[in-house]
XYZ file of C-alpha atoms in Angstrom:
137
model
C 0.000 0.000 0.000
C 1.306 3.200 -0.960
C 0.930 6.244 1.548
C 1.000 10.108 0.691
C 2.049 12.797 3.149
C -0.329 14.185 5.031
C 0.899 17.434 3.029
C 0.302 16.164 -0.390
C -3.253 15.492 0.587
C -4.065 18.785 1.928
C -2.332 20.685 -1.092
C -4.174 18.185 -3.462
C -7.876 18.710 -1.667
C -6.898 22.165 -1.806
C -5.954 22.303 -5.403
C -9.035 20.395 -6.624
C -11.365 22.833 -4.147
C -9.720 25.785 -5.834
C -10.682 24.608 -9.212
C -13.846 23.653 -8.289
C -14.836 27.208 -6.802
C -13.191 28.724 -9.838
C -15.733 26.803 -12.274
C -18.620 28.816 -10.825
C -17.058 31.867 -12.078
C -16.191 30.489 -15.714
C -19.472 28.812 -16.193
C -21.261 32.337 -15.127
C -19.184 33.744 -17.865
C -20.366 31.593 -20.029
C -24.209 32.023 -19.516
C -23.766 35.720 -19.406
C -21.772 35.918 -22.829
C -24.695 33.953 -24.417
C -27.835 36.314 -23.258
C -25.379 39.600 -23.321
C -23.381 40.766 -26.070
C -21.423 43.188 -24.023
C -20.030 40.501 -21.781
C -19.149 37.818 -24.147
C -15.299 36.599 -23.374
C -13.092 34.262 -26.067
C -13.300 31.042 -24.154
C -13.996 32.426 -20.339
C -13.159 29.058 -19.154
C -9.197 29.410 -20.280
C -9.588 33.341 -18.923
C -10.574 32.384 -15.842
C -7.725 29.808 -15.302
C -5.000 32.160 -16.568
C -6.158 34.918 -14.276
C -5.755 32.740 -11.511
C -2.490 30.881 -12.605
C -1.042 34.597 -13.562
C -2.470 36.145 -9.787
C -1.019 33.432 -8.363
C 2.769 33.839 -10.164
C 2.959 37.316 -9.391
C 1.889 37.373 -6.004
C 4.749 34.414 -5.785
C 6.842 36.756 -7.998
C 6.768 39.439 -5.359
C 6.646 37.386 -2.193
C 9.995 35.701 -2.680
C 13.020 37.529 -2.507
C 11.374 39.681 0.455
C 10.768 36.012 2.196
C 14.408 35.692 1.433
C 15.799 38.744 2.997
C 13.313 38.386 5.872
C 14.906 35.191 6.630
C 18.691 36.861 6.692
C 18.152 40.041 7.703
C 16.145 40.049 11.446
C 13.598 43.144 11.940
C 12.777 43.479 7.982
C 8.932 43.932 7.619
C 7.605 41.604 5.001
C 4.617 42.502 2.746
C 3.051 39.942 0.712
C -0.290 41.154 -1.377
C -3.364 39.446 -0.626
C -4.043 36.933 -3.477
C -7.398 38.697 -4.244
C -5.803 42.174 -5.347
C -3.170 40.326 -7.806
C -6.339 38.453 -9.036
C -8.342 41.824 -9.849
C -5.374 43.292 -11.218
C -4.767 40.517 -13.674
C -8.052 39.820 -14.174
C -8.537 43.283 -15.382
C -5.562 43.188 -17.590
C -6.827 39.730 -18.493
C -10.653 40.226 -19.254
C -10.039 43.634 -21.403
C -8.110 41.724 -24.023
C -10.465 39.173 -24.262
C -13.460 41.006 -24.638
C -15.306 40.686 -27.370
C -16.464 43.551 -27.963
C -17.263 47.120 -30.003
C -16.742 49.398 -27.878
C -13.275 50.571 -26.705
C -12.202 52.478 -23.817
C -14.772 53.216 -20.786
C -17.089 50.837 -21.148
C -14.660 48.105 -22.184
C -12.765 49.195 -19.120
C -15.910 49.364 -16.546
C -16.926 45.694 -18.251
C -13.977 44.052 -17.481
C -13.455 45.425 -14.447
C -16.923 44.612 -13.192
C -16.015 40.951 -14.143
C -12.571 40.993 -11.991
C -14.577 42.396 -9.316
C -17.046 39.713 -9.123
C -15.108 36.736 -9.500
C -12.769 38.618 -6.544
C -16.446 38.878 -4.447
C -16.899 35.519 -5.088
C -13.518 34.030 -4.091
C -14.068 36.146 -0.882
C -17.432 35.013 -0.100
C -15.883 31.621 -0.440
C -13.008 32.137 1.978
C -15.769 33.446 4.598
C -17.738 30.478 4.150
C -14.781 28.558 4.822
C -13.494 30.389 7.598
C -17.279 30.170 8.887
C -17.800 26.863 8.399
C -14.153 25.620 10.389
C -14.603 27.965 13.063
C -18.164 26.065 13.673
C -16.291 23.068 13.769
């Protein structure tokens, strides 16, 4: 019989949760792209999982080298961005180029940053739930 680390599990429930809650979001997308012309996306499903893959690089991007001089260097204040802001920045940047759609500028702007904004409320009403539910337990 072969047995995982307890560690493996966890990041492996994890992993499959995340994808799971990030689904919602991409499936949404879809739906509203097919009744609304002004929020149709290229493929949301792909632009969904790159915004998170591309949050989740650049918040690693920035987090390591001031985890590395925390770790040398004693008193160094380390500040790490909260996953959600990377993932509305990207998603912004993310969402506006693929858009499909006539109109430039404002309203392509205020579209696609409505869209990072929800998936970002959804994500967070997620981590309450969870936070809810395991302080319950």
């Amino acid at each position: 019989m072969i047995v995982a680390p307890s560690f493996f599990l966890i990041g492996l429930f994890l992993l499959v949760g995340f994808l799971g809650v990030t689904l919602i979001p991409a499936i949404f997308l879809a739906w509203l792209g097919k009744n609304s012309r002004l929020f149709r996306i290229n493929n949301p499903f792909r632009a969904i999982y790159l915004t998170a893959g591309i949050a989740f690089v650049v918040r690693a991007i920035i987090a390591a080298p001031q985890m590395a001089i925390a770790s040398n260097v004693q008193g160094v204040e380390v500040f790490i961005p909260p996953y959600l802001i990377c993932f509305f920045i990207v998603g912004f940047i993310v969402f506006s180029r693929r858009l499909d759609s006539e109109h430039y500028g404002k309203k392509e702007a205020i579209i696609s940053a409505g869209i990072s904004l929800a998936c970002v409320l959804w994500y967070l009403l997620v981590e309450l739930a969870v936070y809810t539910y395991i302080g319950k337990t």
